[in-house]
Amino acid sequence: MTLKWRAILAFLLLIGAAVKTAPNFFSFENSWWPAHGKIVYGLDIQGGVQLVMGVDIEAVMHEKMARTTRVMLEEFKNEAIKVKDVIVSDQEKNEVTVLLDGAEFEAKAKDLIEKNHSGFLQVMSTSGTEIVAKANESMVNEMRKQVVEQAIGVIRNRIDEFGVSEPSISAQGDSRILVQLPGIKESDRAKELINRTARLEFKIVSDELGGGKDHQQLLTNMITEAETAGNYALGKDGMTYAAYIKRLNEDLKGKLPENTVVSFEKAAAAKTIEAGKIAYLLRNDTNVGGDLLEDAFVSYDERGSPQVAFRFGVEGGRRFGEVTEANVGKLLAIVLDDVVQSAPVIQSKITGNGVINLNRGNQDETFKEAQFIAMTLRAGALPAALEQLEERTVGPTLGADSIAKAKFAGLVAFGAISVFLVGFYGWLGVIATFALSLNILCLLAVLTGLGATLTLPGIAGMILTMGMAVDANVIVFERIREEFKKGSSWKMAVQDGFGNAYSAIIDSNLVGAGVALILFYYGTGPVRGFAVTLVSGIITSLFTAVFLSKVVLELLGEKVTWHRAGKGRATA
């Protein structure tokens, strides 16, 4: 690429960075400015609430084993296998003992357990009238992981309703969840919201307003009229989804068919339900809830496409069978806390087991959606009690003081580096200082584009990036001095200086990026924020210290004369 085009590319990238960064310093609400995203301050800067929740995994495991024993008793009864009882061991919580009514039932009972429960239970021993089976250790570990993931999913749904823009919710160890809510002052309400039990329901999608597009258009018009008459909307004046859905259905009462309610699904392309929602008219008399569900997991159809398989207990299977048999060909909405998660078509009567076919086209997206729906279903079927283990409230005054000190530290670091560069390298130092300023601009643009949450460790990463960017400049400048001392012209000294410095700069930055990626993979919360900032800083420093600095030096090449005196300073 010629110097001219490299200069144009650099200029366009810098203009783009300035446009992206500007909303962090100026207000562009309801204006023509193309970018509106801002860097969000983390809990340690703007204040908020931090909670550590303990997940009662053992209770979930106990309930799983209890359900398994009930299912086994029902299966033995259907197969005419006489048993006295199926009990869970008091010592080994993951072990069940089947007490048979006679030794003649041993072989048949053992075969049934291995056929129907081989994925979960493993027969350990038999003794005529007694069979001992133990939960597979790998399955137990997977279930523990799933329970925590389910709890995180439910908490995230709660927090999204609360209106926190950038919550941090992550697993901490095997049975704890760390919840950070920046900007939240009402800690009691937040805790109540988090601990509330998820409500899962299966509802038939009604078309009683009319068929096809007419039905959907009529429903949309009714919703718009209700919002306009009441002067409210989802997200307007802080209205949460729960408040919105309650108000809307109250306003539409008498206008909608009997035993129906309106609910919404988040549009596929929207980040939040406020940004894009799809309305559904749902029948409210299905009477099938998530409490009747036994399990849900991702499986694959005959073509290898991901799908969601779920299983009901005896009572749930009976009810679900009646509902699906009467509504074949209609849509079945899976609703979690009044939000429609999916609405597949009922293809046939579903009793104990069922499948949700997704068929989204993209295999990766389909798998992720299948995982999410399965997790949603399990969240309603396997509620895990949450125990608050720790609570910390960070005040905004502490955050303001912290960020003021961090800004001051950054300015001091920038000033010290600039003085060193200009004092030691003259005009080259001025160029390096200019490149360093643009590096900070580019880094802010990248973090804004990523929607990153800036924490104090992240600010530390930004300051560290300054030193790393200067390190690249020092290596290049020393190489240029060496080449010039050999008698090279300015143009050749710049070309050879950068060329000889590339390997050292790339190697050192790759090592730094590798460490940052490890921190991101294994770290949580602020550690991840530091890693993101560090990797972003490495990328932007390579752009400014290597690409941009070289373009500037080449543009000034014909106007700058290198003097051997004064430690090799450059003067115009």
C-alpha positions in Angstrom: 0.0 0.0 0.0 1.4 3.4 -0.9 2.1 6.1 1.7 -0.8 8.2 0.4 -3.4 5.4 0.9 -1.9 4.5 4.3 -2.2 8.1 5.4 -5.9 8.2 4.2 -6.6 5.0 6.0 -5.1 6.2 9.2 -7.0 9.5 9.0 -10.3 7.7 8.4 -9.7 5.3 11.3 -8.9 8.2 13.6 -12.0 10.1 12.5 -14.1 7.0 13.2 -12.5 6.7 16.7 -13.3 10.3 17.5 -16.9 9.9 16.4 -17.3 6.7 18.5 -15.6 8.2 21.6 -17.4 11.6 21.5 -20.6 10.5 23.3 -18.5 9.8 26.4 -17.7 13.5 26.7 -20.6 15.3 25.0 -24.4 14.7 24.9 -25.8 13.7 21.5 -29.2 12.5 22.6 -31.9 12.9 19.9 -29.3 14.4 17.5 -27.9 13.4 14.1 -24.6 12.2 15.6 -24.0 8.6 14.2 -22.8 7.1 17.5 -24.6 7.2 20.9 -23.0 4.4 22.9 -21.0 5.2 26.0 -18.6 3.3 28.3 -20.4 2.2 31.3 -18.8 2.6 34.7 -18.5 -0.5 36.8 -19.6 -1.0 40.4 -16.3 0.2 41.9 -16.6 3.5 40.1 -20.3 4.6 40.1 -21.3 2.6 43.2 -24.0 0.0 43.6 -24.7 -3.4 45.2 -22.6 -6.5 45.2 -24.2 -9.8 46.4 -22.7 -13.3 46.8 -25.5 -15.9 46.6 -25.1 -19.5 47.6 -27.0 -22.0 45.5 -28.6 -24.9 47.4 -27.4 -27.6 45.0 -27.8 -30.5 47.4 -31.5 -29.8 47.7 -31.9 -29.9 44.0 -29.9 -33.2 43.8 -32.1 -34.6 46.6 -35.3 -33.6 44.7 -33.9 -35.1 41.5 -33.3 -38.4 43.3 -36.8 -38.3 44.8 -38.3 -37.7 41.4 -36.3 -40.6 40.0 -37.6 -42.9 42.7 -41.2 -41.9 41.9 -40.7 -42.5 38.2 -39.1 -45.9 38.9 -42.0 -46.9 41.1 -44.4 -46.0 38.3 -42.3 -47.9 35.7 -42.1 -51.0 37.9 -45.9 -50.9 38.4 -46.5 -50.7 34.6 -44.1 -53.6 33.9 -45.7 -55.8 36.7 -42.5 -55.8 38.7 -43.5 -56.1 42.4 -41.3 -54.0 44.7 -41.7 -53.1 48.3 -40.0 -49.7 48.0 -37.4 -47.5 46.2 -35.5 -45.5 48.7 -32.6 -43.0 48.7 -29.7 -43.8 51.0 -29.3 -41.5 54.0 -25.5 -41.9 53.8 -25.0 -41.8 50.1 -27.4 -39.1 48.8 -26.8 -40.1 45.2 -27.6 -43.8 45.8 -31.0 -45.6 45.5 -31.9 -49.0 46.7 -34.7 -51.0 45.1 -36.4 -53.5 47.5 -38.0 -56.2 45.4 -40.9 -58.4 46.5 -39.1 -61.5 45.3 -35.9 -62.7 43.7 -37.7 -63.6 40.5 -38.1 -59.9 39.7 -34.4 -59.1 40.0 -33.3 -59.6 36.3 -36.3 -57.7 34.9 -35.9 -54.8 37.3 -32.2 -54.5 36.6 -32.9 -54.5 32.8 -35.5 -51.8 33.2 -33.1 -49.5 35.3 -30.3 -50.0 32.7 -32.7 -49.3 29.8 -34.6 -46.3 31.1 -32.0 -44.7 33.5 -28.6 -45.6 32.2 -27.8 -42.0 31.5 -28.2 -41.1 35.2 -28.0 -44.3 37.3 -25.5 -47.1 37.2 -26.3 -50.5 38.9 -23.7 -51.2 41.5 -24.8 -54.4 43.1 -27.7 -57.0 43.2 -28.6 -59.5 45.9 -31.7 -61.3 44.9 -34.3 -59.0 46.5 -32.2 -55.8 46.5 -30.7 -53.7 43.7 -28.4 -50.8 44.5 -27.9 -48.1 41.9 -25.8 -45.0 42.1 -25.9 -41.7 40.2 -23.2 -41.5 37.5 -20.4 -39.1 38.9 -20.0 -37.3 35.6 -23.8 -36.8 35.4 -23.8 -35.5 38.9 -21.1 -33.0 38.1 -22.9 -31.9 35.0 -26.1 -31.4 36.9 -24.3 -29.3 39.5 -23.0 -27.1 36.7 -26.5 -26.9 35.1 -28.1 -25.9 38.4 -25.7 -22.9 38.8 -26.3 -22.0 35.1 -30.0 -22.1 35.6 -29.8 -19.9 38.7 -27.7 -17.4 36.8 -30.2 -17.4 33.9 -33.1 -16.8 36.3 -31.2 -14.0 38.1 -30.3 -12.4 34.8 -34.0 -12.3 33.9 -34.8 -10.7 37.2 -32.0 -8.1 36.8 -33.0 -7.2 33.2 -36.5 -6.4 34.6 -34.9 -4.2 37.3 -33.3 -2.1 34.6 -29.6 -2.4 35.4 -27.7 -1.5 32.2 -24.6 -3.5 32.7 -25.0 -6.2 35.5 -22.2 -8.6 36.1 -23.5 -12.1 37.0 -21.0 -14.9 37.1 -20.3 -18.3 38.8 -17.9 -18.1 41.8 -16.6 -21.6 42.6 -19.0 -24.6 42.3 -22.0 -23.3 44.3 -21.8 -19.5 44.5 -23.0 -16.7 42.2 -21.5 -13.2 42.2 -24.0 -10.5 41.3 -22.8 -6.9 40.8 -25.4 -4.2 40.1 -23.8 -0.9 39.2 -25.8 2.2 40.0 -28.4 0.4 42.1 -29.4 2.1 45.4 -32.5 0.1 46.4 -30.6 -3.0 47.6 -33.7 -4.5 49.3 -35.8 -4.4 46.1 -32.9 -5.9 44.1 -32.5 -8.8 46.6 -36.3 -9.5 46.6 -36.2 -9.5 42.8 -33.3 -11.9 42.6 -34.8 -14.4 45.1 -38.2 -14.5 43.5 -39.1 -17.9 42.1 -39.3 -18.2 38.2 -42.7 -18.9 36.8 -42.8 -21.2 33.8 -46.0 -21.8 31.9 -47.1 -23.4 28.7 -49.9 -21.5 26.9 -51.7 -22.0 23.6 -51.4 -19.1 21.1 -54.9 -17.8 20.3 -56.0 -16.5 16.9 -59.5 -15.6 18.1 -59.1 -12.0 16.9 -58.9 -13.2 13.3 -56.8 -15.3 11.0 -53.2 -14.7 9.7 -51.9 -11.2 9.3 -55.2 -9.6 10.2 -55.1 -11.1 13.6 -51.5 -9.8 14.3 -52.3 -6.4 12.9 -55.4 -6.1 14.9 -53.6 -7.1 18.1 -50.8 -4.6 17.3 -53.3 -1.8 16.8 -55.1 -2.6 20.1 -51.8 -2.4 21.9 -50.8 0.9 20.3 -54.2 2.4 21.1 -53.9 1.3 24.8 -50.4 2.8 25.0 -51.5 6.1 23.4 -54.6 6.4 25.6 -52.6 5.7 28.7 -49.5 7.7 27.7 -47.1 4.9 28.6 -44.8 2.4 26.9 -42.3 -0.2 27.8 -39.1 1.5 29.1 -40.7 5.0 29.1 -40.1 6.8 32.4 -38.5 3.7 33.8 -41.5 1.4 33.3 -40.4 -2.2 33.8 -41.6 -5.2 31.8 -43.6 -6.5 34.7 -45.4 -3.2 35.3 -45.9 -2.7 31.5 -47.5 -6.2 30.9 -49.8 -5.8 34.0 -51.0 -2.3 32.9 -51.5 -3.3 29.3 -53.6 -6.4 30.1 -55.7 -4.3 32.5 -56.3 -1.7 29.8 -57.2 -4.4 27.3 -59.6 -6.2 29.6 -63.0 -6.5 28.0 -61.5 -5.9 24.5 -59.7 -9.3 24.3 -61.4 -12.6 24.1 -62.3 -14.3 27.4 -59.4 -16.2 29.1 -56.7 -14.6 27.0 -53.8 -12.3 27.8 -51.1 -10.4 25.8 -47.5 -11.3 26.2 -44.3 -10.6 24.2 -41.3 -12.3 22.8 -38.0 -10.5 22.3 -37.3 -10.1 18.5 -34.3 -12.1 17.3 -32.3 -9.1 16.1 -33.0 -7.0 19.3 -30.7 -6.8 22.2 -33.5 -6.1 24.7 -37.2 -6.6 24.7 -37.7 -2.8 24.7 -35.7 -2.6 21.5 -37.9 -5.0 19.7 -40.9 -7.1 20.8 -43.3 -9.5 19.2 -46.9 -9.6 20.5 -48.8 -12.8 21.3 -52.4 -13.4 22.3 -52.3 -16.4 24.7 -55.0 -18.5 26.2 -54.9 -18.4 30.0 -56.6 -21.7 30.7 -54.0 -24.2 29.8 -53.2 -25.1 33.4 -49.8 -26.6 32.6 -46.8 -25.1 34.5 -43.1 -25.7 34.8 -43.6 -27.4 38.2 -44.9 -30.5 36.4 -41.7 -30.7 34.3 -39.1 -33.4 35.1 -36.2 -32.4 32.9 -35.2 -30.7 29.7 -32.0 -31.0 27.6 -30.5 -30.5 24.1 -30.8 -33.4 21.7 -30.5 -33.9 17.9 -33.0 -34.9 15.3 -32.4 -37.4 12.5 -30.6 -34.7 10.4 -28.3 -33.7 13.2 -30.0 -30.4 14.0 -30.2 -29.3 17.6 -33.6 -29.6 19.3 -35.0 -29.3 22.8 -36.2 -32.5 24.5 -38.3 -32.4 27.7 -40.0 -34.8 30.0 -43.0 -34.5 32.2 -43.9 -36.6 35.3 -47.0 -38.7 35.4 -49.5 -35.9 36.2 -47.8 -33.4 33.9 -47.7 -35.9 31.1 -51.5 -36.5 31.4 -52.3 -32.8 31.5 -49.9 -31.9 28.7 -51.2 -34.8 26.6 -54.8 -33.4 26.9 -53.8 -29.9 25.9 -51.6 -30.8 22.9 -54.1 -33.4 21.6 -56.8 -30.7 21.5 -54.6 -28.2 19.8 -52.6 -30.0 17.1 -51.4 -27.5 14.5 -51.5 -24.5 16.8 -48.6 -22.7 18.4 -47.5 -23.5 22.0 -45.9 -20.6 23.8 -43.2 -21.4 26.4 -43.6 -18.5 28.8 -41.1 -17.6 31.6 -42.2 -14.7 33.8 -44.6 -13.4 31.2 -41.9 -13.4 28.5 -42.5 -15.7 25.5 -39.2 -17.7 25.1 -40.4 -19.8 22.1 -43.6 -20.7 20.3 -43.2 -24.0 18.3 -46.0 -25.7 16.4 -47.7 -28.7 18.1 -47.3 -31.5 15.6 -48.9 -34.3 17.6 -50.1 -35.3 21.0 -47.3 -35.0 23.6 -47.5 -36.9 26.8 -44.5 -37.8 28.9 -41.8 -36.7 26.5 -41.8 -33.9 23.9 -39.5 -32.2 21.5 -39.2 -28.5 20.4 -38.0 -28.3 16.8 -36.2 -25.0 16.2 -34.8 -25.2 12.6 -33.3 -21.8 12.6 -30.8 -22.6 9.7 -27.6 -21.6 11.3 -26.3 -24.6 13.3 -24.4 -22.6 16.0 -27.3 -20.2 16.6 -29.8 -23.1 16.7 -27.6 -24.9 19.3 -27.3 -21.7 21.5 -31.0 -21.2 21.3 -31.7 -24.8 22.2 -29.3 -24.5 25.2 -31.1 -21.4 26.3 -34.6 -22.9 26.0 -33.5 -26.1 27.8 -32.0 -24.0 30.6 -35.2 -21.9 30.7 -37.4 -25.1 31.0 -35.1 -26.5 33.7 -35.1 -23.3 35.6 -38.9 -23.7 36.1 -38.6 -27.4 36.8 -35.6 -27.4 39.1 -35.7 -24.3 41.3 -32.7 -23.9 43.5 -33.0 -22.0 46.7 -30.6 -19.0 46.9 -29.0 -18.0 50.2 -27.4 -14.6 50.5 -23.9 -15.1 51.8 -22.5 -11.6 51.4 -23.7 -8.1 50.6 -21.7 -4.9 50.0 -23.0 -1.5 49.1 -20.6 0.9 47.4 -21.5 4.5 47.6 -21.2 6.9 44.6 -18.9 9.2 46.6 -16.4 6.5 47.0 -16.7 5.8 43.2 -16.2 9.5 42.3 -13.2 9.7 44.6 -11.7 6.6 43.1 -12.2 7.7 39.5 -10.8 11.1 40.3 -7.6 9.6 41.7 -7.4 7.2 38.7 -7.7 10.1 36.3 -5.0 12.0 38.1 -2.7 9.0 38.1 -3.3 8.6 34.3 -2.5 12.3 33.7 0.7 12.1 35.8 1.8 9.0 33.9 1.0 10.6 30.5 2.9 13.8 31.5 5.9 11.9 32.8 6.1 9.8 29.7 5.7 12.8 27.4 8.5 14.7 29.2 10.8 11.8 28.9 10.1 11.2 25.2 10.5 14.9 24.2 13.5 15.4 26.4 15.3 12.3 25.1 14.2 12.1 21.5 13.3 15.7 20.6 10.9 15.9 17.6 10.6 12.2 17.5 9.4 12.4 21.1 6.7 14.9 20.1 5.5 12.5 17.4 5.5 9.6 19.9 3.5 11.8 22.4 1.0 12.6 19.7 0.7 8.9 18.8 0.2 8.1 22.5 -2.6 10.6 22.7 -4.3 9.0 19.7 -3.7 5.5 21.2 -5.9 6.6 24.2 -8.5 7.9 21.8 -8.5 4.6 19.9 -8.7 2.6 23.1 -11.7 4.5 24.3 -13.3 4.0 20.9 -12.7 0.2 21.1 -14.1 -0.1 24.6 -17.1 2.0 23.7 -17.7 -0.2 20.6 -17.5 -3.3 22.7 -20.0 -1.9 25.2 -17.4 -2.6 27.9 -17.9 -1.8 31.6 -15.0 0.3 32.8 -13.7 -0.6 36.3 -10.8 0.6 38.3 -8.7 -2.5 37.2 -9.7 -1.5 33.6 -8.3 2.0 34.2 -5.1 0.4 35.5 -5.0 -1.6 32.2 -5.3 1.7 30.3 -2.4 3.3 32.2 -0.4 0.1 31.7 -1.1 0.3 28.0 0.6 3.7 27.8 3.9 2.2 29.0 3.5 -0.7 26.5 2.9 1.8 23.6 5.9 3.8 24.6 8.0 0.7 24.8 7.3 0.1 21.1 8.3 3.7 20.2 11.5 3.4 22.2 12.5 0.2 20.3 11.8 1.8 16.9 13.6 5.1 17.8 16.7 3.3 19.0 16.7 1.2 15.8 16.4 4.4 13.7 19.3 6.0 15.6 21.5 2.9 14.9 20.7 3.0 11.2 21.4 6.7 11.0 24.7 6.3 12.7 25.6 3.8 10.0 25.2 6.6 7.5 21.7 5.8 6.2 19.5 8.5 4.8 16.4 9.6 6.8 14.1 7.5 4.6 16.2 4.4 4.8 16.8 4.9 8.6 13.0 5.0 9.1 12.3 2.0 6.8 15.1 -0.2 8.3 14.4 1.0 11.9 10.8 -0.1 11.8 11.7 -3.2 9.8 14.3 -4.4 12.4 12.0 -3.5 15.4 8.9 -5.4 14.2 9.9 -8.8 15.5 10.7 -7.6 19.0 7.5 -5.5 19.2 5.3 -8.3 17.9 6.8 -10.9 20.2 6.5 -8.8 23.3 2.9 -7.8 22.5 1.9 -11.4 21.7 3.1 -12.5 25.1 1.2 -9.7 26.8 -2.0 -10.6 24.8 -1.6 -14.2 25.7 -1.4 -13.4 29.4 -4.5 -11.2 29.1 -6.5 -13.9 27.3 -5.6 -16.4 30.1 -6.8 -13.8 32.7 -10.0 -13.3 30.7 -10.7 -17.1 30.4 -10.1 -17.9 34.0 -10.9 -14.6 35.7 -14.2 -13.1 36.7 -15.6 -9.6 37.2 -12.9 -6.9 37.4 -10.2 -9.3 36.4 -11.9 -9.9 33.1 -12.4 -6.1 32.7 -8.6 -5.6 33.1 -7.9 -8.3 30.5 -10.3 -6.8 28.0 -8.8 -3.4 28.4 -5.3 -4.8 28.2 -5.9 -6.7 24.9 -7.7 -3.7 23.4 -4.8 -1.5 24.5 -2.3 -3.9 22.8 -4.2 -3.7 19.6 -4.5 0.1 19.6 -0.9 0.6 20.6 0.3 -1.5 17.7 -1.8 0.6 15.4 -0.5 4.0 16.8 3.1 3.1 17.7 3.9 1.1 14.6 1.5 2.0 11.7 0.5 5.6 12.5 4.0 6.7 13.8 5.6 5.3 10.6 3.1 7.1 8.4 3.8 10.4 10.2 7.6 10.0 10.1 7.5 9.1 6.4 5.3 12.2 5.7 7.9 14.4 7.5 10.8 12.5 6.0 11.6 15.2 3.4 11.3 18.1 5.9 13.2 16.6 8.9 16.9 16.6 9.1 18.6 14.2 11.5 21.4 15.7 13.5 24.1 13.6 15.0 24.7 16.0 17.9 22.6 16.2 21.1 22.0 12.4 21.5 20.6 12.1 18.0 17.7 14.6 18.3 15.6 15.4 15.2 14.8 19.0 14.4 12.8 20.6 11.6 
